[in-house]
Coordinates of C-alpha atoms (C1' of nucleotides) in Angstrom, one line a residue:
Chain A
M195 CA 123.6 144.9 116.7
Q196 CA 126.3 147.5 116.7
R197 CA 123.9 150.5 115.9
P198 CA 120.9 150.1 118.2
S199 CA 118.6 152.9 117.2
Q200 CA 120.1 156.0 115.9
I201 CA 116.7 156.2 114.2
N202 CA 113.7 156.6 116.4
S203 CA 115.6 156.5 119.6
P204 CA 113.0 155.2 122.3
G205 CA 113.2 158.4 124.2
T206 CA 111.9 160.7 121.5
R207 CA 108.7 159.2 120.7
K208 CA 106.6 162.3 120.5
G209 CA 104.2 162.5 117.5
R210 CA 106.7 160.3 115.6
P211 CA 108.2 161.3 112.4
V212 CA 105.6 161.0 109.6
S213 CA 107.9 158.9 107.3
R214 CA 110.5 156.8 109.3
Q215 CA 113.8 156.2 107.7
V216 CA 115.3 152.9 107.0
L217 CA 119.0 152.3 106.6
A218 CA 118.7 151.4 103.0
D219 CA 117.0 154.9 102.4
H220 CA 119.9 156.5 104.1
V221 CA 122.5 154.6 101.9
Y222 CA 120.5 155.4 98.8
E223 CA 120.7 159.1 99.5
E224 CA 124.3 158.9 100.4
L225 CA 125.2 157.1 97.2
L226 CA 123.0 159.7 95.2
E227 CA 125.0 162.5 96.6
S228 CA 128.3 160.9 96.0
L229 CA 127.3 160.4 92.4
M230 CA 126.1 164.0 92.0
D231 CA 129.0 165.5 93.7
G232 CA 131.3 163.6 91.4
R233 CA 133.1 161.7 94.1
L234 CA 132.1 158.6 92.4
E235 CA 133.4 158.9 88.8
P236 CA 131.7 157.4 85.8
G237 CA 133.2 153.8 85.2
A238 CA 134.3 153.5 88.9
T239 CA 133.3 150.3 90.6
V240 CA 130.9 150.5 93.6
S241 CA 131.8 147.6 95.9
I242 CA 129.0 146.5 98.0
D243 CA 131.1 145.4 101.0
G244 CA 133.4 148.4 100.6
T245 CA 130.4 150.8 100.6
A246 CA 129.0 149.0 103.6
R247 CA 132.4 149.5 105.4
D248 CA 132.5 153.2 104.5
L249 CA 129.1 154.0 105.7
D250 CA 129.4 151.6 108.8
V251 CA 126.4 149.3 107.8
S252 CA 126.0 145.9 106.7
P253 CA 125.9 144.9 103.1
T254 CA 122.3 144.1 103.2
P255 CA 121.0 147.7 103.0
V256 CA 123.6 148.5 100.5
R257 CA 122.4 145.8 98.1
E258 CA 119.0 147.2 98.4
A259 CA 120.0 150.8 97.7
L260 CA 121.9 149.7 94.7
A261 CA 119.2 147.6 93.4
R262 CA 117.1 150.8 93.4
L263 CA 119.8 153.0 92.0
E264 CA 120.2 150.5 89.0
H265 CA 116.8 151.2 87.8
T266 CA 117.6 154.9 87.5
G267 CA 120.4 154.2 85.1
M268 CA 123.1 155.8 87.5
V269 CA 124.9 152.5 88.1
R270 CA 124.9 149.4 86.1
R271 CA 125.2 145.8 87.5
V272 CA 126.8 142.8 86.0
A273 CA 125.7 139.5 87.7
L274 CA 128.3 138.2 90.0
K275 CA 130.6 141.0 89.2
G276 CA 129.1 143.9 91.0
Y277 CA 128.1 147.5 90.3
R278 CA 129.8 150.3 88.4
V279 CA 129.0 153.9 87.9
A280 CA 127.3 154.4 84.5
P281 CA 130.0 155.4 81.9
V282 CA 130.7 158.9 80.9
F283 CA 128.1 161.0 79.0
T284 CA 129.1 161.2 75.4
R285 CA 128.1 163.9 72.9
E286 CA 125.7 161.3 71.4
D287 CA 124.2 160.7 74.7
F288 CA 123.7 164.4 75.1
A289 CA 122.1 164.6 71.8
E290 CA 119.8 161.9 72.5
L291 CA 118.9 163.4 75.9
M292 CA 118.0 166.7 74.2
E293 CA 115.9 164.9 71.6
A294 CA 114.0 163.3 74.3
R295 CA 113.6 166.4 76.4
L296 CA 112.4 168.2 73.3
A297 CA 109.6 165.5 73.0
I298 CA 108.6 165.6 76.5
E299 CA 109.2 169.0 78.2
P300 CA 107.2 171.2 75.9
V301 CA 104.2 168.9 76.4
N302 CA 104.7 169.2 80.0
A303 CA 104.7 173.0 79.9
R304 CA 101.5 172.9 78.0
L305 CA 99.7 170.6 80.3
A306 CA 101.1 172.4 83.4
C307 CA 99.6 175.6 82.1
A308 CA 96.1 174.4 82.5
R309 CA 96.4 173.1 85.9
L310 CA 98.6 175.8 87.4
T311 CA 97.7 176.8 91.1
P312 CA 99.0 179.9 92.8
E313 CA 101.1 178.0 95.2
R314 CA 102.7 176.1 92.4
L315 CA 103.3 179.2 90.5
A316 CA 105.0 180.6 93.6
Q317 CA 107.3 177.6 93.8
L318 CA 108.3 178.2 90.2
E319 CA 108.9 181.7 90.7
Q320 CA 111.2 180.8 93.6
A321 CA 113.2 178.4 91.5
V322 CA 113.8 181.2 89.0
T323 CA 114.8 183.5 91.7
D324 CA 117.2 181.0 93.0
L325 CA 118.7 180.5 89.6
K326 CA 119.3 184.3 89.4
T327 CA 120.9 184.5 92.9
A328 CA 122.9 181.3 93.0
P329 CA 126.7 181.7 93.0
R330 CA 128.3 180.6 89.8
G331 CA 131.9 180.3 90.7
P332 CA 134.5 178.2 89.0
S333 CA 134.3 175.0 91.0
F334 CA 131.7 172.4 91.1
A335 CA 130.5 173.1 94.6
E336 CA 129.7 176.6 93.5
Y337 CA 127.4 175.4 90.7
R338 CA 125.7 172.9 92.9
D339 CA 122.8 175.4 93.9
Y340 CA 122.4 176.6 90.4
L341 CA 122.1 173.2 89.0
E342 CA 119.7 172.2 91.7
A343 CA 117.5 175.2 91.1
D344 CA 117.5 174.4 87.2
E345 CA 116.5 170.9 87.7
R346 CA 113.9 172.0 90.3
F347 CA 112.3 174.3 87.7
H348 CA 112.0 171.5 85.3
R349 CA 110.8 169.0 87.6
L350 CA 108.1 171.3 89.1
I351 CA 106.6 171.8 85.8
A352 CA 106.4 168.1 85.1
E353 CA 104.8 167.6 88.5
Q354 CA 102.3 170.4 87.7
T355 CA 100.9 168.5 84.7
G356 CA 99.2 166.4 87.4
N357 CA 100.0 163.5 85.2
Q358 CA 101.9 160.7 87.1
F359 CA 103.1 159.2 83.8
M360 CA 104.5 162.4 82.6
V361 CA 106.4 162.8 85.8
A362 CA 107.7 159.2 85.5
A363 CA 108.7 159.8 81.9
Y364 CA 110.6 163.0 82.9
A365 CA 112.2 161.3 85.8
A366 CA 113.4 158.6 83.3
L367 CA 115.5 161.1 81.6
G368 CA 117.5 161.2 84.7
G369 CA 116.2 164.7 85.3
Q370 CA 118.0 165.4 88.5
V371 CA 121.2 163.5 87.8
Q372 CA 122.1 163.8 84.3
R373 CA 122.4 167.5 84.7
F374 CA 125.1 167.0 87.3
R375 CA 127.0 164.5 85.4
L376 CA 127.2 166.8 82.4
F377 CA 129.4 169.0 84.3
G378 CA 132.8 168.7 83.1
G379 CA 131.7 167.6 79.7
V380 CA 130.1 170.8 79.0
G381 CA 130.6 173.8 81.2
I382 CA 128.0 176.1 82.3
T383 CA 128.8 179.4 80.4
D384 CA 125.2 180.1 79.4
A385 CA 123.7 181.1 82.8
E386 CA 122.5 184.6 81.7
N387 CA 120.9 183.3 78.6
A388 CA 119.4 180.2 80.4
I389 CA 117.8 182.4 83.2
A390 CA 116.2 184.6 80.4
E391 CA 114.6 181.6 78.8
H392 CA 113.5 180.1 82.1
Q393 CA 111.8 183.6 82.8
A394 CA 110.1 183.4 79.4
V395 CA 108.6 179.9 80.2
L396 CA 107.5 181.2 83.5
D397 CA 105.8 184.3 82.1
A398 CA 103.9 182.3 79.6
L399 CA 102.7 180.0 82.4
S400 CA 101.8 182.8 84.7
T401 CA 99.7 184.5 81.9
G402 CA 98.1 181.2 81.1
E403 CA 99.2 180.8 77.6
P404 CA 99.7 177.0 77.0
E405 CA 101.0 177.1 73.4
K406 CA 103.5 180.0 74.3
A407 CA 104.7 178.1 77.2
A408 CA 105.3 175.0 75.1
S409 CA 107.1 177.0 72.4
A410 CA 109.2 178.8 75.0
M411 CA 110.2 175.5 76.6
A412 CA 111.1 174.0 73.2
E413 CA 113.2 177.0 72.4
H414 CA 114.9 176.7 75.8
V415 CA 115.8 173.1 75.3
R416 CA 117.0 173.7 71.8
K417 CA 119.2 176.7 72.7
V418 CA 120.7 174.6 75.6
R419 CA 121.6 172.0 73.1
G420 CA 123.1 174.5 70.8
R421 CA 125.2 176.2 73.3
A422 CA 126.4 173.0 74.9
I423 CA 127.6 171.7 71.4
A424 CA 129.3 175.0 70.9
D425 CA 131.0 174.8 74.3
A426 CA 131.9 171.1 74.0
P427 CA 135.6 170.8 74.6
E428 CA 136.1 167.7 72.5
G429 CA 134.5 166.6 69.4
Chain B
M295 CA 122.9 126.4 102.0
Q296 CA 120.0 124.3 101.2
R297 CA 120.1 124.9 97.5
P298 CA 123.7 124.3 96.8
S299 CA 124.0 125.1 93.1
Q300 CA 121.2 124.6 90.8
I301 CA 122.8 127.3 88.8
N302 CA 126.1 126.4 87.5
S303 CA 126.4 123.0 89.0
P304 CA 130.2 122.0 89.1
G305 CA 129.9 119.3 86.6
T306 CA 128.5 121.3 83.7
R307 CA 131.2 123.8 83.3
K308 CA 131.6 123.9 79.6
G309 CA 131.7 127.2 77.9
R310 CA 129.8 128.7 80.8
P311 CA 126.5 130.6 80.1
V312 CA 127.1 134.1 79.0
S313 CA 125.2 135.7 81.7
R314 CA 124.8 133.7 84.8
Q315 CA 121.6 134.0 86.7
V316 CA 121.3 135.3 90.1
L317 CA 118.5 134.3 92.6
A318 CA 117.3 137.9 92.7
D319 CA 116.8 138.0 89.0
H320 CA 114.7 134.8 89.3
V321 CA 112.6 136.2 92.0
Y322 CA 112.2 139.4 90.0
E323 CA 110.8 137.6 87.0
E324 CA 108.7 135.3 89.2
L325 CA 107.1 138.3 90.8
L326 CA 106.5 140.2 87.6
E327 CA 104.9 137.1 86.1
S328 CA 102.5 136.8 89.2
L329 CA 101.7 140.6 88.8
M330 CA 100.9 140.3 85.1
D331 CA 98.9 137.0 85.5
G332 CA 96.8 138.7 88.1
R333 CA 97.7 136.3 90.7
L334 CA 98.8 139.2 92.8
E335 CA 95.8 141.6 92.8
P336 CA 96.1 145.4 93.3
G337 CA 96.3 146.2 96.9
A338 CA 97.4 142.9 98.0
T339 CA 100.4 142.7 100.4
V340 CA 103.6 141.1 99.2
S341 CA 105.2 139.7 102.3
I342 CA 109.0 139.5 102.0
D343 CA 109.3 136.4 104.3
G344 CA 106.2 134.8 102.8
T345 CA 107.4 135.3 99.2
A346 CA 110.8 133.7 100.3
R347 CA 109.1 130.7 101.8
D348 CA 106.9 130.3 98.7
L349 CA 109.9 130.5 96.3
D350 CA 112.1 128.5 98.7
V351 CA 114.7 131.2 98.9
S352 CA 116.0 133.4 101.7
P353 CA 114.6 136.9 102.2
T354 CA 117.6 138.6 101.0
P355 CA 117.1 138.1 97.3
V356 CA 113.5 138.8 97.6
R357 CA 114.3 142.2 99.2
E358 CA 116.5 143.0 96.2
A359 CA 113.9 142.0 93.6
L360 CA 111.2 144.0 95.4
A361 CA 113.5 147.0 95.6
R362 CA 113.8 147.0 91.8
L363 CA 110.1 146.4 91.3
E364 CA 109.3 149.4 93.4
H365 CA 111.0 151.7 90.9
T366 CA 108.8 150.4 88.1
G367 CA 105.6 151.6 90.1
M368 CA 104.4 148.0 90.2
V369 CA 104.6 147.8 94.0
R370 CA 104.9 150.4 96.7
R371 CA 106.8 150.3 99.9
V372 CA 106.0 151.7 103.2
A373 CA 109.1 151.7 105.5
L374 CA 108.7 149.1 108.3
K375 CA 105.3 148.0 106.9
G376 CA 106.2 146.1 103.6
Y377 CA 105.3 146.1 100.1
R378 CA 101.9 146.2 98.5
V379 CA 100.8 145.7 94.9
A380 CA 100.1 149.2 93.3
P381 CA 96.4 150.2 93.6
V382 CA 93.9 149.4 90.9
F383 CA 94.0 151.5 87.7
T384 CA 91.3 154.1 87.7
R385 CA 89.8 155.9 84.9
E386 CA 91.7 158.9 85.6
D387 CA 94.9 156.8 85.7
F388 CA 94.0 155.5 82.3
A389 CA 93.4 159.0 80.9
E390 CA 96.7 160.0 82.3
L391 CA 98.4 157.1 80.6
M392 CA 96.9 157.8 77.3
E393 CA 97.8 161.4 77.5
A394 CA 101.4 160.5 78.0
R395 CA 101.4 157.9 75.4
L396 CA 100.0 160.5 73.0
A397 CA 102.9 162.7 73.8
I398 CA 105.7 160.1 73.5
E399 CA 104.7 157.3 71.1
P400 CA 104.1 159.4 67.9
V401 CA 107.6 160.9 68.4
N402 CA 109.0 157.4 68.8
A403 CA 107.3 156.4 65.5
R404 CA 108.7 159.4 63.8
L405 CA 112.2 158.7 65.0
A406 CA 112.0 155.1 64.4
C407 CA 111.3 155.7 60.8
A408 CA 114.6 157.3 60.2
R409 CA 116.6 154.6 61.6
L410 CA 114.6 151.5 60.6
T411 CA 116.7 148.4 59.6
P412 CA 115.4 145.5 57.7
E413 CA 115.8 143.1 60.5
R414 CA 113.9 145.5 62.8
L415 CA 111.2 145.8 60.3
A416 CA 110.9 142.1 60.2
Q417 CA 110.5 142.0 63.9
L418 CA 107.7 144.6 63.6
E419 CA 105.9 142.6 61.0
Q420 CA 106.4 139.4 63.2
A421 CA 104.7 141.3 66.0
V422 CA 101.7 142.3 63.9
T423 CA 101.4 138.8 62.6
D424 CA 101.4 137.6 66.1
L425 CA 98.6 140.0 66.9
K426 CA 96.5 138.7 64.1
T427 CA 97.1 135.1 65.1
A428 CA 96.9 135.2 68.8
P429 CA 93.9 133.5 70.4
R430 CA 91.4 135.9 72.0
G431 CA 89.3 133.7 74.1
P432 CA 87.2 134.8 77.0
S433 CA 89.8 134.2 79.8
F434 CA 92.7 136.1 80.7
A435 CA 95.2 133.4 79.7
E436 CA 93.9 133.4 76.3
Y437 CA 94.6 137.1 75.9
R438 CA 98.1 136.8 77.1
D439 CA 99.8 136.3 73.9
Y440 CA 97.7 139.0 72.3
L441 CA 98.6 141.5 74.9
E442 CA 102.4 140.4 74.7
A443 CA 102.5 141.0 71.0
D444 CA 100.8 144.3 71.3
E445 CA 103.3 145.5 73.9
R446 CA 106.1 144.1 71.9
F447 CA 105.2 146.1 68.9
H448 CA 105.1 149.4 70.8
R449 CA 108.4 148.6 72.6
L450 CA 110.1 147.6 69.4
I451 CA 109.3 151.0 67.9
A452 CA 110.7 152.7 71.0
E453 CA 113.9 150.8 70.7
Q454 CA 114.2 151.5 67.1
T455 CA 114.5 155.2 67.8
G456 CA 118.0 154.4 68.8
N457 CA 117.5 156.9 71.7
Q458 CA 118.1 155.4 75.1
F459 CA 116.1 158.0 76.8
M460 CA 113.1 157.5 74.7
V461 CA 113.2 154.0 75.5
A462 CA 113.4 154.8 79.1
A463 CA 110.6 157.2 78.9
Y464 CA 108.5 154.6 77.3
A465 CA 109.4 152.2 79.9
A466 CA 108.4 154.6 82.6
L467 CA 104.9 154.4 81.3
G468 CA 104.9 150.9 82.6
G469 CA 104.7 149.7 78.9
Q470 CA 104.8 146.0 79.6
V471 CA 102.8 146.0 82.6
Q472 CA 100.1 148.5 82.6
R473 CA 98.5 146.9 79.7
F474 CA 98.0 143.7 81.6
R475 CA 96.7 145.5 84.7
L476 CA 94.2 147.2 82.6
F477 CA 92.5 143.8 81.8
G478 CA 89.4 143.6 84.0
G479 CA 89.0 147.4 84.0
V480 CA 88.5 147.7 80.2
G481 CA 87.9 144.5 78.2
I482 CA 89.5 144.0 75.0
T483 CA 86.8 144.2 72.5
D484 CA 88.7 146.1 69.9
A485 CA 91.1 143.6 68.5
E486 CA 90.1 144.0 64.9
N487 CA 90.3 147.7 64.9
A488 CA 93.5 147.6 66.9
I489 CA 95.2 145.3 64.4
A490 CA 94.3 147.6 61.5
E491 CA 95.7 150.6 63.2
H492 CA 99.0 148.7 64.0
Q493 CA 99.2 147.7 60.4
A494 CA 98.7 151.4 59.4
V495 CA 101.7 152.4 61.5
L496 CA 103.7 149.5 60.2
D497 CA 102.9 150.4 56.6
A498 CA 104.0 154.0 57.1
L499 CA 107.2 152.8 58.7
S500 CA 108.0 150.4 56.0
T501 CA 107.5 153.0 53.3
G502 CA 109.6 155.5 55.1
E503 CA 107.1 158.1 55.9
P504 CA 107.9 159.5 59.3
E505 CA 105.1 162.1 59.5
K506 CA 102.5 159.5 58.4
A507 CA 103.8 157.0 60.9
A508 CA 103.6 159.5 63.8
S509 CA 100.1 160.5 62.8
A510 CA 99.1 156.9 62.6
M511 CA 100.4 156.2 65.8
A512 CA 98.7 159.3 67.3
E513 CA 95.5 158.2 65.8
H514 CA 95.9 154.6 67.2
V515 CA 96.4 155.8 70.8
R516 CA 93.5 158.2 70.5
K517 CA 91.2 155.4 69.3
V518 CA 92.4 153.0 72.0
R519 CA 91.4 155.7 74.4
G520 CA 88.0 156.3 72.9
R521 CA 87.2 152.6 72.7
A522 CA 88.3 152.0 76.3
I523 CA 86.2 154.7 77.7
A524 CA 83.2 153.5 75.6
D525 CA 83.8 150.0 77.0
A526 CA 84.4 151.0 80.6
P527 CA 82.0 149.1 82.9
E528 CA 82.0 151.8 85.5
G529 CA 82.3 155.4 85.4
Chain C
dC89 C1' 78.9 150.1 124.7
dA90 C1' 82.9 152.5 123.8
dT91 C1' 87.7 153.1 124.5
dG92 C1' 92.3 152.1 126.0
dT93 C1' 95.7 148.3 127.2
dT94 C1' 98.3 144.1 126.7
dC95 C1' 100.2 140.6 124.5
dA96 C1' 101.5 137.3 121.0
dG97 C1' 102.4 136.2 116.4
dA98 C1' 103.9 137.8 112.0
dT99 C1' 106.7 140.8 109.6
dC100 C1' 110.4 144.0 108.6
dC101 C1' 115.1 145.1 109.0
dT102 C1' 119.9 144.5 109.9
dA103 C1' 124.1 142.0 111.0
dT104 C1' 126.8 138.1 110.4
dA105 C1' 128.7 133.8 108.5
dG106 C1' 130.2 131.1 104.9
dG107 C1' 130.4 129.2 100.0
dG108 C1' 132.0 130.2 95.3
dC109 C1' 134.3 132.9 92.1
dT110 C1' 137.7 136.2 90.3
dG111 C1' 141.9 138.8 89.8
dG112 C1' 146.4 139.6 91.2
dC113 C1' 150.9 138.4 92.9
dA114 C1' 154.7 135.5 93.9
dC115 C1' 157.3 131.8 92.4
dG116 C1' 159.3 128.5 89.7
dA117 C1' 160.2 126.3 85.0
dA118 C1' 161.4 126.8 80.1
Chain D
dT221 C1' 163.2 137.1 80.2
dT222 C1' 158.7 135.0 79.7
dC223 C1' 155.1 132.0 80.6
dG224 C1' 152.4 129.0 83.4
dT225 C1' 150.8 127.6 88.0
dG226 C1' 149.4 127.9 92.6
dC227 C1' 148.0 130.8 96.4
dC228 C1' 145.5 134.4 98.8
dA229 C1' 142.8 138.3 99.3
dG230 C1' 138.7 140.5 98.1
dC231 C1' 134.2 140.3 96.3
dC232 C1' 129.5 138.8 95.3
dC233 C1' 125.8 136.1 96.7
dT234 C1' 122.7 133.7 99.8
dA235 C1' 121.3 131.7 104.2
dT236 C1' 120.4 132.4 109.0
dA237 C1' 119.9 134.6 113.5
dG238 C1' 117.9 137.9 116.2
dG239 C1' 116.2 142.7 117.4
dA240 C1' 112.7 146.2 116.5
dT241 C1' 108.1 147.1 114.9
dC242 C1' 103.5 146.4 113.4
dT243 C1' 98.9 144.3 113.7
dG244 C1' 95.0 142.2 115.5
dA245 C1' 92.6 140.2 119.1
dA246 C1' 91.6 139.4 123.8
dC247 C1' 90.8 141.8 127.8
dA248 C1' 90.1 145.4 131.1
dT249 C1' 88.0 149.9 132.3
dG250 C1' 85.0 154.0 132.4

DNA sequence: CATGTTCAGATCCTATAGGGCTGGCACGAA
DNA sequence: TTCGTGCCAGCCCTATAGGATCTGAACATG
């Protein structure tokens, strides 16, 4: 084997990392990052052998990583032909996503309200703070942190429901990823408004008002949809 | 290679099957069936090499199939330790599932109502018919068709929303599978009631009443929850 | 008896080899 | 010029080999 043990080199076995890494995990994260950074554009083919060469591993772990990615909808597979990055996000896709978020996220907000713990609340506040302080320059890289904080806020609320299935349902929307893929299709010109809306949701949660949190979340999603459609460069 | 080409043997190349099979797909379906039939019990280890031997294939396609299954929540993986069938469905898990279904399925029913096509309606009617005629004997095998028809009904409604994300969210609930895994935890003693409730949803859909369809679906889920809790053998 | 060590078999994980198919290019014929 | 044919490189897919790691049992030690 060419790469004996970058992971867990024999000399450093003290305490042992809680969750050891496997090459396929590394490949998975690498591919995910490429997808979110836009280095892999929608429609591009993702060659198994090619990716293996790029990352200097064998095709086996790449296959495993891609099999997992396929289930997220980020890449699509055609038997005996290989993987492709999922096609571009159309306006209709966006409308569908917002419709689905509108069905799920207000419920999450309501449920989260009941089971909110102080430390969880602190995490939410941190996310909103990060939203406010994140740079918002013109390039993609400068929006990365903003988008990450945005996604983190919504994901935290899903997790705070304490309901594994609501988390799974939220994750099925491509939470983390769709947000990134939207960039380019609809620019982010609504930061100030969006921050205020997040703050409103947070306030309702911290004061323990479930219905208010739900309606604030619903309003947020609706407004995001409205602004995005207004900003959409093509029709 | 031991198994030269069961698939696409060179002699039979006429027209070519539209979607050729790959060994990993076959393994995936085989494992899924084992899981649903209960041959693989919750908590049991799923050995990669062992499965490969059983199915007479190499470990490579087995790894790929398991990587896909992991993302469905049916099996869990621990790095360097292997895969296990997901633990048993507890009462709390069940409560969470119902809570999530209550958030998602009525919305699906409402959306489906708007976009219902005649052929789609026919498929729904077929599902309800199958529910009525399926055998309901004492053993698991005799409930298979019933459970399948039940799941099909709900999945069809999700698909009829025309919203890919609602379909994904529904699928995230483990639609197909959780139902099967419940067996043993909560018996199916409510067939007659459940059929009537399905019929009510179907009626509302066929007469084009979105709100009525949504409320009928909500009532159905709530009643399923109620009956299951009443039937639960342990608590 | 309790606890730590050693060892062997099973298992996971990765690399490599090779078969089969696909797509593109060159080359030649109409 | 255009079309058809053959070749070749690249890719997907599966099998196999072997190193790394885990597990459980036998064994030794306090």
